[in-house]
Every structure is written in C-alpha cells, then in structure tokens.
Coordinates of C-alpha atoms in Angstrom, one line a residue:
M176 CA 25.0 7.4 2.7
A177 CA 21.5 8.0 4.2
R178 CA 19.6 11.0 3.1
R179 CA 19.2 13.7 5.6
Y180 CA 16.0 15.6 5.8
P181 CA 15.7 19.3 6.7
L182 CA 13.8 19.3 10.0
R183 CA 13.3 22.6 11.8
M184 CA 15.5 23.4 14.8
E185 CA 12.4 24.1 16.8
A186 CA 11.5 20.4 16.7
R187 CA 14.2 19.8 19.4
A188 CA 12.6 22.5 21.6
L189 CA 9.1 21.0 21.1
G190 CA 10.5 17.6 22.0
A191 CA 11.9 19.1 25.2
V192 CA 8.5 20.6 25.8
Q193 CA 6.9 17.2 25.4
I194 CA 9.3 15.7 28.0
I195 CA 8.6 18.6 30.4
L196 CA 4.9 18.2 29.9
T197 CA 5.3 14.5 30.7
L198 CA 6.9 15.2 34.0
F199 CA 4.3 17.9 34.8
H200 CA 1.5 15.5 33.7
Y201 CA 2.9 12.6 35.9
A202 CA 3.4 14.9 38.9
L203 CA -0.2 16.2 38.7
G204 CA -1.3 12.6 38.4
A205 CA 0.6 11.6 41.5
L206 CA -0.9 14.5 43.4
S207 CA -4.4 13.6 42.1
A208 CA -3.9 10.0 43.1
S209 CA -2.8 10.9 46.6
L210 CA -5.6 13.4 47.0
F211 CA -8.4 11.1 45.6
F212 CA -7.3 8.0 47.5
E213 CA -6.5 9.8 50.7
E214 CA -9.8 11.7 50.8
D215 CA -11.6 8.5 49.7
I216 CA -13.1 10.2 46.6
K217 CA -14.5 7.5 44.4
N218 CA -15.9 9.4 41.4
T219 CA -14.9 12.5 39.5
G220 CA -18.4 13.5 38.6
E221 CA -19.8 10.8 36.3
I222 CA -16.4 9.2 35.7
P223 CA -14.7 6.8 38.2
V224 CA -11.5 8.1 39.6
L225 CA -9.5 5.2 38.2
L226 CA -10.2 6.2 34.6
P227 CA -8.4 9.6 34.7
L228 CA -5.6 8.1 36.9
G229 CA -5.2 5.1 34.5
Y230 CA -5.0 7.6 31.6
I231 CA -2.2 9.4 33.3
V232 CA -0.2 6.3 34.1
W233 CA -0.6 4.8 30.6
S234 CA -0.2 8.0 28.6
S235 CA 3.0 9.4 30.3
P236 CA 5.4 6.9 28.8
F237 CA 4.0 7.6 25.3
F238 CA 4.5 11.3 25.8
L239 CA 8.0 10.8 27.1
I240 CA 9.1 8.5 24.2
S241 CA 7.5 10.8 21.6
G242 CA 9.4 13.8 23.0
S243 CA 12.7 11.9 23.2
M244 CA 12.3 10.6 19.6
A245 CA 11.5 14.2 18.4
V246 CA 14.7 15.4 20.0
S247 CA 16.7 12.5 18.5
A248 CA 15.1 12.9 15.0
Q249 CA 16.1 16.6 15.0
K250 CA 19.7 15.8 15.8
K251 CA 20.1 13.4 12.8
P252 CA 17.0 13.4 10.7
T253 CA 17.0 10.2 8.7
R254 CA 13.8 8.7 7.1
Y255 CA 13.7 5.9 9.8
K256 CA 13.9 8.3 12.7
L257 CA 11.3 10.6 11.2
T258 CA 8.9 7.8 10.4
S259 CA 9.2 6.3 13.9
T260 CA 8.8 9.8 15.4
I261 CA 5.6 10.2 13.4
V262 CA 4.3 6.8 14.6
M263 CA 5.0 7.6 18.3
S264 CA 3.6 11.1 17.9
I265 CA 0.4 9.7 16.5
F266 CA 0.1 7.3 19.4
S267 CA 0.8 10.2 21.8
G268 CA -1.8 12.4 20.0
C269 CA -4.4 9.6 20.2
F270 CA -3.8 9.2 24.0
S271 CA -3.8 13.0 24.4
A272 CA -7.2 13.3 22.5
F273 CA -8.7 10.4 24.5
G274 CA -7.5 11.9 27.7
S275 CA -8.7 15.4 26.9
I276 CA -12.2 14.0 26.3
I277 CA -12.1 12.0 29.6
L278 CA -10.7 14.9 31.6
C279 CA -13.2 17.4 30.0
F280 CA -16.1 15.2 31.1
A281 CA -14.5 14.7 34.5
C282 CA -13.9 18.4 35.0
F283 CA -17.5 19.5 34.1
S284 CA -19.3 16.7 35.9
Y285 CA -17.0 16.9 39.0
A286 CA -17.6 20.7 39.4
A287 CA -21.4 20.2 38.9
Q288 CA -21.7 17.6 41.7
M289 CA -19.9 19.7 44.3
E290 CA -22.5 20.5 47.0
E291 CA -20.3 22.4 49.4
Y292 CA -16.9 24.0 49.3
V293 CA -14.4 21.4 50.7
W294 CA -10.7 22.0 50.0
S295 CA -10.1 18.5 48.8
Q296 CA -12.9 18.8 46.2
L297 CA -11.7 22.2 45.0
A298 CA -8.1 20.9 44.8
G299 CA -9.3 17.8 42.9
G300 CA -11.2 20.0 40.5
M301 CA -8.2 22.2 40.0
L302 CA -5.9 19.2 39.4
L303 CA -8.3 17.8 36.8
Q304 CA -8.3 21.2 35.0
Y305 CA -4.5 21.4 35.0
L306 CA -4.4 17.8 33.7
L307 CA -6.8 18.8 30.9
F308 CA -4.6 21.8 30.1
S309 CA -1.6 19.5 30.0
S310 CA -3.3 17.0 27.7
V311 CA -4.5 19.7 25.3
T312 CA -1.0 21.3 25.2
E313 CA 0.5 17.9 24.4
L314 CA -2.0 17.5 21.6
I315 CA -1.1 20.8 20.1
V316 CA 2.7 20.1 20.4
V317 CA 2.3 16.7 18.8
S318 CA 0.3 18.1 15.9
I319 CA 3.0 20.8 15.2
I320 CA 5.8 18.2 15.3
V321 CA 4.0 15.9 13.0
S322 CA 3.3 18.6 10.5
W323 CA 7.0 19.7 10.5
I324 CA 8.1 16.1 10.0
V325 CA 5.7 15.6 7.1
Q326 CA 7.0 18.7 5.5
A327 CA 10.6 17.5 6.0
L328 CA 9.7 14.1 4.5
H329 CA 8.1 15.8 1.4
H330 CA 11.0 18.2 0.9
P331 CA 12.7 17.4 -2.4
A332 CA 16.2 15.8 -2.2
S333 CA 19.0 18.3 -2.6
K334 CA 21.1 17.5 -5.6
E335 CA 24.7 17.8 -4.7
E336 CA 26.6 18.8 -7.8
S337 CA 30.2 17.9 -7.9
Y338 CA 32.5 19.9 -10.0
T339 CA 35.8 18.7 -11.3
L340 CA 38.6 20.9 -12.3
S341 CA 37.8 20.4 -16.0
E342 CA 34.4 21.9 -15.6
Y343 CA 35.7 25.2 -14.4
S344 CA 36.9 27.6 -16.9
V345 CA 39.6 29.8 -15.9
S346 CA 39.8 33.0 -17.8
S347 CA 43.1 34.7 -18.1

C-alpha cells in the first residue's frame, strides 16, 4: 500500500484559489487584449503589448494545472502526486515571478508615458496593475503550497503498530 503523507486541509483551498486566480488572470488578459488592440495601443510604456499578453496566455494553463494538482494531491497525498504538484508549482512560480517583473516594468513605464488622461490609457494602466496583483498573489499562493508539500514529504512515516490478542494482558 502506498504511503500517505499528511498534507494540510488548507492545500485544497489554496488550490481552488489558484484556479480562481487563473480565471481572473485570463479574464483580465482578455479585457487587456481587447482594449489594447481595439484602441491600437502598441506599447505599454517601454514594453511591447504582446509581451504581457503573451505572458497571460502562456502562464494561465500552468496556473490552472498547478491548482488542480494541489487539490488532487490534498485528496489523496501520495509521493507521486506531491512531487508532481511541486514540479508544476515551481513552473507556475517561475512564470508568476517572470510575469510580475514584466508587469511591474509595464505598469511603471506605462503610467510615466501618459501625456493626457484618456479613458483607454487609464483603463489599460488599471488592468496592468490588476494583472500584477494577480501574478504576485499567485506567487505567494504557490510558495505556501510548496512549503506545505515539502513539510508533508519530510514528515516521518507513522508506524502502525498491530497488536494481537496475545500482546494484551487482561487482568482479572
């Protein structure tokens, strides 16, 4: 029988948070794409528009798979599931860190280059800030899940002692 590892119940909730963040992230990306392409905005400050939008498209599946695997690993925490969840969470964390850097530069340089207050530029800046918040939140959630899984993997195996009838002493 495969060894079961004690993973915290909150790991399932954080996996669900990752899935919801993925949907939020993807929805903001769709809004950003429609705004930037409809208003013919080519750059978000010093960074071309396609770089943040490409990040959103390529990172969302990793966030979704990582969250789904965290939920699955919490239900039946075997070594294989925990290890694969760590691997996907590391990929997700790397994408999130990379995206946070890209979006941070995009937010600051986009706001610095606005010359007049046009609703599309303000909305674009706001969407970039929400995407940055979403990426940083994903990075925090991933780091918490990975630390919990590492703790579960390093937890000593529970020794199940079986007692037979001869080992019990009945005093009369």
